[in-house]
mmCIF file of C-alpha atoms in Angstrom:
data_model
loop_
_atom_site.group_PDB
_atom_site.id
_atom_site.type_symbol
_atom_site.label_atom_id
_atom_site.label_comp_id
_atom_site.label_asym_id
_atom_site.label_seq_id
_atom_site.Cartn_x
_atom_site.Cartn_y
_atom_site.Cartn_z
ATOM 1 C CA MET A 5 23.860 3.057 10.083
ATOM 2 C CA LEU A 6 22.026 -0.081 8.136
ATOM 3 C CA THR A 7 22.406 -3.526 7.872
ATOM 4 C CA HIS A 8 22.001 -4.715 5.163
ATOM 5 C CA ASN A 9 23.096 -6.272 1.959
ATOM 6 C CA TYR A 10 19.997 -4.667 -1.122
ATOM 7 C CA SER A 11 21.460 -3.112 -4.269
ATOM 8 C CA TYR A 12 20.022 -0.722 -6.803
ATOM 9 C CA GLU A 13 20.498 -3.154 -9.628
ATOM 10 C CA GLY A 14 19.223 -5.833 -7.523
ATOM 11 C CA ALA A 15 15.875 -4.275 -7.089
ATOM 12 C CA LEU A 16 15.745 -3.668 -10.982
ATOM 13 C CA GLU A 17 16.547 -7.266 -11.841
ATOM 14 C CA ASP A 18 13.632 -7.919 -9.429
ATOM 15 C CA SER A 19 11.154 -5.568 -10.476
ATOM 16 C CA VAL A 20 11.095 -7.277 -14.291
ATOM 17 C CA LYS A 21 10.720 -10.624 -12.620
ATOM 18 C CA VAL A 22 7.568 -9.747 -10.788
ATOM 19 C CA ASN A 23 6.514 -7.512 -13.169
ATOM 20 C CA TRP A 24 2.363 -7.394 -13.716
ATOM 21 C CA GLN A 25 -0.168 -4.730 -15.131
ATOM 22 C CA VAL A 26 -3.431 -4.265 -13.921
ATOM 23 C CA ASN A 27 -5.168 -5.879 -16.779
ATOM 24 C CA ASP A 28 -4.010 -8.800 -15.597
ATOM 25 C CA LEU A 29 -6.470 -8.337 -12.423
ATOM 26 C CA ILE A 30 -9.405 -6.723 -12.900
ATOM 27 C CA GLY A 31 -11.845 -6.461 -16.032
ATOM 28 C CA GLY A 32 -13.283 -8.565 -17.974
ATOM 29 C CA ASP A 33 -14.066 -12.063 -16.657
ATOM 30 C CA LYS A 34 -11.837 -11.285 -13.338
ATOM 31 C CA ARG A 35 -14.546 -10.393 -11.495
ATOM 32 C CA LEU A 36 -14.838 -9.715 -7.149
ATOM 33 C CA ASP A 37 -16.984 -12.942 -6.183
ATOM 34 C CA PHE A 38 -19.341 -10.892 -2.989
ATOM 35 C CA SER A 39 -20.484 -14.763 -1.560
ATOM 36 C CA LYS A 40 -16.961 -15.150 -0.011
ATOM 37 C CA PRO A 41 -14.907 -12.437 2.602
ATOM 38 C CA PHE A 42 -11.978 -10.167 1.157
ATOM 39 C CA LEU A 43 -10.139 -9.759 4.335
ATOM 40 C CA PRO A 44 -9.085 -12.260 6.928
ATOM 41 C CA GLU A 45 -10.871 -11.839 10.416
ATOM 42 C CA SER A 46 -7.359 -10.627 11.613
ATOM 43 C CA LEU A 47 -7.196 -7.454 9.287
ATOM 44 C CA ALA A 48 -11.078 -7.332 8.997
ATOM 45 C CA GLN A 49 -12.050 -7.539 12.810
ATOM 46 C CA VAL A 50 -15.879 -8.181 12.061
ATOM 47 C CA ASN A 51 -16.114 -11.244 14.509
ATOM 48 C CA GLY A 52 -16.854 -8.987 17.508
ATOM 49 C CA PHE A 53 -19.884 -7.806 16.877
ATOM 50 C CA LYS A 54 -21.494 -10.434 18.193
ATOM 51 C CA THR A 55 -25.570 -9.010 17.257
ATOM 52 C CA PHE A 56 -24.742 -9.240 13.459
ATOM 53 C CA SER A 57 -25.453 -11.948 11.317
ATOM 54 C CA ALA A 58 -23.316 -14.093 9.638
ATOM 55 C CA ARG A 59 -25.130 -12.403 6.006
ATOM 56 C CA GLU A 60 -24.254 -9.283 8.175
ATOM 57 C CA LYS A 61 -20.410 -9.754 8.866
ATOM 58 C CA LEU A 62 -19.557 -11.462 4.975
ATOM 59 C CA LEU A 63 -20.935 -7.372 4.078
ATOM 60 C CA LEU A 64 -18.645 -5.480 6.833
ATOM 61 C CA ASN A 65 -16.127 -7.443 5.738
ATOM 62 C CA GLN A 66 -16.145 -6.816 2.430
ATOM 63 C CA ILE A 67 -16.520 -2.960 2.880
ATOM 64 C CA ARG A 68 -13.098 -3.110 4.598
ATOM 65 C CA GLY A 69 -11.806 -4.860 1.899
ATOM 66 C CA ASN A 70 -13.046 -1.489 -0.055
ATOM 67 C CA SER A 71 -11.573 1.302 2.652
ATOM 68 C CA TYR A 72 -8.565 -1.439 3.253
ATOM 69 C CA LEU A 73 -7.732 -0.575 -0.861
ATOM 70 C CA HIS A 74 -8.706 3.003 -0.349
ATOM 71 C CA LEU A 75 -6.002 3.747 2.205
ATOM 72 C CA PHE A 76 -3.151 1.663 0.492
ATOM 73 C CA ALA A 77 -4.808 4.652 -2.573
ATOM 74 C CA PHE A 78 -4.820 7.033 -0.843
ATOM 75 C CA VAL A 79 -1.261 7.259 1.279
ATOM 76 C CA GLU A 80 0.467 5.784 -2.399
ATOM 77 C CA GLU A 81 -1.294 9.813 -3.255
ATOM 78 C CA TYR A 82 2.016 10.671 -0.875
ATOM 79 C CA ILE A 83 4.213 8.455 -1.860
ATOM 80 C CA LEU A 84 4.642 8.902 -5.413
ATOM 81 C CA PRO A 85 5.678 12.768 -4.956
ATOM 82 C CA PHE A 86 7.827 11.699 -2.768
ATOM 83 C CA VAL A 87 9.874 9.230 -4.196
ATOM 84 C CA THR A 88 9.755 11.306 -7.701
ATOM 85 C CA ASP A 89 11.445 14.470 -6.519
ATOM 86 C CA GLU A 90 14.310 11.727 -4.734
ATOM 87 C CA ALA A 91 14.981 10.354 -8.426
ATOM 88 C CA ARG A 92 15.679 14.135 -9.217
ATOM 89 C CA SER A 93 17.569 13.978 -6.643
ATOM 90 C CA ALA A 94 19.512 11.557 -7.297
ATOM 91 C CA MET A 95 19.925 12.107 -10.979
ATOM 92 C CA LEU A 96 21.668 15.508 -10.256
ATOM 93 C CA GLY A 97 22.904 14.731 -6.806
ATOM 94 C CA GLY A 98 25.280 12.691 -8.385
ATOM 95 C CA GLY A 99 23.607 9.443 -7.793
ATOM 96 C CA SER A 100 24.232 5.961 -9.993
ATOM 97 C CA ILE A 101 22.272 5.245 -12.998
ATOM 98 C CA ASN A 102 20.923 2.377 -11.416
ATOM 99 C CA GLU A 103 19.422 4.359 -7.877
ATOM 100 C CA VAL A 104 18.050 6.319 -10.390
ATOM 101 C CA ARG A 105 16.632 3.399 -12.542
ATOM 102 C CA ALA A 106 15.144 1.608 -9.632
ATOM 103 C CA LEU A 107 13.725 4.443 -7.882
ATOM 104 C CA MET A 108 11.791 6.189 -11.684
ATOM 105 C CA THR A 109 10.522 2.478 -11.718
ATOM 106 C CA PHE A 110 9.252 2.694 -7.535
ATOM 107 C CA ALA A 111 6.942 5.858 -8.778
ATOM 108 C CA GLU A 112 5.521 4.168 -11.982
ATOM 109 C CA GLU A 113 4.628 0.400 -9.720
ATOM 110 C CA GLU A 114 3.157 3.261 -7.201
ATOM 111 C CA ALA A 115 0.915 5.103 -10.373
ATOM 112 C CA LYS A 116 -0.153 1.682 -11.753
ATOM 113 C CA HIS A 117 -0.726 0.469 -8.063
ATOM 114 C CA ILE A 118 -3.439 3.906 -7.514
ATOM 115 C CA HIS A 119 -4.724 2.820 -10.869
ATOM 116 C CA LEU A 120 -5.126 -0.655 -9.446
ATOM 117 C CA PHE A 121 -7.032 0.070 -6.768
ATOM 118 C CA GLN A 122 -9.607 2.492 -8.258
ATOM 119 C CA ARG A 123 -9.912 -0.569 -10.892
ATOM 120 C CA PHE A 124 -11.203 -2.161 -7.721
ATOM 121 C CA ALA A 125 -13.490 0.238 -6.051
ATOM 122 C CA GLU A 126 -14.759 0.247 -9.907
ATOM 123 C CA GLU A 127 -16.038 -3.229 -9.535
ATOM 124 C CA PHE A 128 -16.541 -2.815 -5.870
ATOM 125 C CA THR A 129 -19.626 -0.245 -6.604
ATOM 126 C CA LYS A 130 -20.765 -2.034 -9.491
ATOM 127 C CA GLY A 131 -21.525 -5.037 -7.128
ATOM 128 C CA PHE A 132 -21.585 -3.953 -3.796
ATOM 129 C CA HIS A 133 -24.418 -1.430 -4.672
ATOM 130 C CA THR A 134 -24.589 0.910 -1.896
ATOM 131 C CA PRO A 135 -21.992 3.872 -1.836
ATOM 132 C CA CYS A 136 -19.652 3.580 1.260
ATOM 133 C CA GLY A 137 -18.166 6.708 2.461
ATOM 134 C CA VAL A 138 -14.143 6.425 2.338
ATOM 135 C CA ILE A 139 -11.493 9.275 3.222
ATOM 136 C CA GLY A 140 -10.034 12.067 1.917
ATOM 137 C CA PRO A 141 -8.847 14.097 -0.786
ATOM 138 C CA ALA A 142 -5.980 12.478 -0.691
ATOM 139 C CA ALA A 143 -4.489 15.550 -2.234
ATOM 140 C CA ASP A 144 -4.701 17.535 0.878
ATOM 141 C CA VAL A 145 -2.856 15.121 3.031
ATOM 142 C CA ALA A 146 -0.164 14.523 0.544
ATOM 143 C CA LYS A 147 0.773 18.018 0.921
ATOM 144 C CA VAL A 148 1.067 17.224 4.813
ATOM 145 C CA VAL A 149 2.735 14.867 4.574
ATOM 146 C CA LEU A 150 5.291 15.984 2.075
ATOM 147 C CA SER A 151 6.482 19.280 4.961
ATOM 148 C CA HIS A 152 7.994 17.259 6.821
ATOM 149 C CA SER A 153 12.064 16.421 6.586
ATOM 150 C CA ARG A 154 12.800 13.816 4.072
ATOM 151 C CA LEU A 155 13.826 11.083 6.527
ATOM 152 C CA GLY A 156 10.566 11.282 8.446
ATOM 153 C CA VAL A 157 8.488 10.961 5.035
ATOM 154 C CA ALA A 158 10.640 7.924 4.189
ATOM 155 C CA LEU A 159 10.855 5.819 7.628
ATOM 156 C CA LEU A 160 7.058 6.325 7.456
ATOM 157 C CA THR A 161 6.565 5.036 3.798
ATOM 158 C CA LEU A 162 9.463 2.115 4.636
ATOM 159 C CA HIS A 163 6.934 1.566 7.714
ATOM 160 C CA LEU A 164 4.028 1.222 5.315
ATOM 161 C CA GLU A 165 5.446 -0.720 3.074
ATOM 162 C CA TRP A 166 6.908 -3.573 6.188
ATOM 163 C CA MET A 167 3.608 -3.517 6.990
ATOM 164 C CA THR A 168 2.571 -4.589 3.473
ATOM 165 C CA GLN A 169 4.837 -7.179 4.159
ATOM 166 C CA ALA A 170 3.341 -8.423 7.341
ATOM 167 C CA HIS A 171 -0.474 -8.380 6.415
ATOM 168 C CA TYR A 172 0.046 -10.519 3.235
ATOM 169 C CA ILE A 173 2.405 -12.643 4.419
ATOM 170 C CA ASP A 174 0.776 -13.535 8.142
ATOM 171 C CA SER A 175 -2.645 -13.303 6.877
ATOM 172 C CA VAL A 176 -3.986 -13.273 3.582
ATOM 173 C CA LYS A 177 -1.359 -15.757 1.655
ATOM 174 C CA ASN A 178 -3.116 -19.518 3.067
ATOM 175 C CA ASP A 179 -6.152 -17.646 3.920
ATOM 176 C CA GLN A 180 -8.366 -20.084 1.490
ATOM 177 C CA GLU A 181 -11.972 -18.519 2.225
ATOM 178 C CA LEU A 182 -10.960 -15.747 0.762
ATOM 179 C CA ASP A 183 -11.995 -13.952 -2.456
ATOM 180 C CA GLN A 184 -9.426 -14.999 -4.803
ATOM 181 C CA GLN A 185 -9.288 -12.373 -7.752
ATOM 182 C CA PHE A 186 -9.141 -9.918 -3.978
ATOM 183 C CA ALA A 187 -6.850 -12.356 -2.755
ATOM 184 C CA ASN A 188 -4.292 -11.769 -6.271
ATOM 185 C CA LEU A 189 -4.894 -8.354 -5.931
ATOM 186 C CA LEU A 190 -2.993 -8.413 -2.483
ATOM 187 C CA LYS A 191 -0.787 -10.927 -3.262
ATOM 188 C CA HIS A 192 0.012 -8.647 -6.900
ATOM 189 C CA HIS A 193 0.883 -5.659 -4.460
ATOM 190 C CA TRP A 194 2.789 -7.538 -2.341
ATOM 191 C CA MET A 195 5.524 -8.689 -4.740
ATOM 192 C CA GLU A 196 6.217 -5.114 -6.269
ATOM 193 C CA GLU A 197 6.079 -3.634 -2.484
ATOM 194 C CA ALA A 198 8.334 -6.251 -1.523
ATOM 195 C CA GLN A 199 11.250 -3.882 -3.774
ATOM 196 C CA HIS A 200 10.129 -0.731 -2.800
ATOM 197 C CA ALA A 201 10.869 -2.165 1.105
ATOM 198 C CA LYS A 202 14.078 -3.117 -0.372
ATOM 199 C CA LEU A 203 14.431 0.879 -2.215
ATOM 200 C CA ASP A 204 13.323 2.701 1.104
ATOM 201 C CA THR A 205 15.792 0.632 2.792
ATOM 202 C CA MET A 206 18.812 2.009 0.914
ATOM 203 C CA LEU A 207 17.319 4.971 0.714
ATOM 204 C CA VAL A 208 16.836 5.597 4.482
ATOM 205 C CA ASP A 209 19.628 4.699 5.243
ATOM 206 C CA LYS A 210 21.293 7.610 2.746
ATOM 207 C CA LEU A 211 19.226 10.399 4.080
ATOM 208 C CA ALA A 212 20.530 9.099 7.502
ATOM 209 C CA ARG A 213 24.378 9.110 6.893
ATOM 210 C CA ALA A 214 23.536 11.897 5.023
ATOM 211 C CA GLY A 215 21.492 13.913 8.067
ATOM 212 C CA GLY A 216 23.241 13.075 11.201
ATOM 213 C CA ALA A 217 21.767 13.136 14.274
ATOM 214 C CA ALA A 218 19.879 15.988 14.268
ATOM 215 C CA ALA A 219 18.570 14.279 11.055
ATOM 216 C CA ILE A 220 17.432 10.805 13.113
ATOM 217 C CA GLU A 221 16.702 13.249 15.898
ATOM 218 C CA LYS A 222 13.922 15.319 13.427
ATOM 219 C CA ALA A 223 12.556 12.710 11.719
ATOM 220 C CA PHE A 224 11.460 10.153 14.036
ATOM 221 C CA ALA A 225 9.941 13.351 15.873
ATOM 222 C CA ASP A 226 8.133 13.511 11.759
ATOM 223 C CA PHE A 227 7.848 10.170 12.503
ATOM 224 C CA ALA A 228 5.754 10.075 15.593
ATOM 225 C CA ALA A 229 3.675 13.123 14.357
ATOM 226 C CA LEU A 230 2.656 11.527 10.832
ATOM 227 C CA GLY A 231 1.636 8.271 13.132
ATOM 228 C CA GLY A 232 -0.534 10.226 14.754
ATOM 229 C CA ALA A 233 -2.207 12.051 12.105
ATOM 230 C CA ILE A 234 -3.101 8.658 10.505
ATOM 231 C CA ASP A 235 -4.595 7.192 13.346
ATOM 232 C CA GLY A 236 -6.975 10.484 13.239
ATOM 233 C CA LEU A 237 -7.478 9.011 9.510
ATOM 234 C CA LEU A 238 -8.395 5.484 10.498
ATOM 235 C CA VAL A 239 -9.954 5.981 13.378
ATOM 236 C CA GLN A 240 -12.321 8.769 10.771
ATOM 237 C CA GLN A 241 -13.005 5.559 8.325
ATOM 238 C CA VAL A 242 -13.677 2.796 11.020
ATOM 239 C CA ALA A 243 -16.739 4.802 11.716
ATOM 240 C CA LEU A 244 -17.592 5.262 7.799
ATOM 241 C CA ASP A 245 -17.093 1.958 7.353
ATOM 242 C CA LEU A 246 -19.482 1.320 10.045
ATOM 243 C CA ASP A 247 -22.256 3.771 8.647
#
């Protein structure tokens, strides 16, 4: 179904090479610099507000940075149980030990990312001083997402991982104007999500082969429905950012 050269063994090896801990990235003297933007303009989209001062554009950029991290933590709350269930399915369904280990590592790293984003949200709250609304609750959205087909959820997950790759490589990596602490977080998130994109590609391939044409048709219908739902959530978050 898909052409790739990924392997569970290779993904495991790469995960070991890029492994990091939350305390490596935030806490102590590792603080956000509120004199600098958090997101590149291509993601923050604040310069279009012609009546805003430079200071107001900086503040909105930082608000958008906070909600950007929240949105990733938000979606990773469905990815964590999804990948854990897929690891269990692989273990009970005769999958290789490397497949099981790779998927369990995937799940552990997603839990770490949620923790990381929560820590940065705490630092943002300390330094920004004004409460910023974010969408929720994540648990309710996770239930809706996980009610769809496994292949549909896997497609959505792969889409989000590709998005992470594109955002960092195309927008964040070479932007020297950003707060380096925030950019460092996005870099380390990208490093592990690069392995997750490979694992989810293999999972999509596996589920598509097992389910055939009917499963693929259902998956794309589910993917479209979930995309529409996420679009609605993003509209809500934009309104909260502007408030």
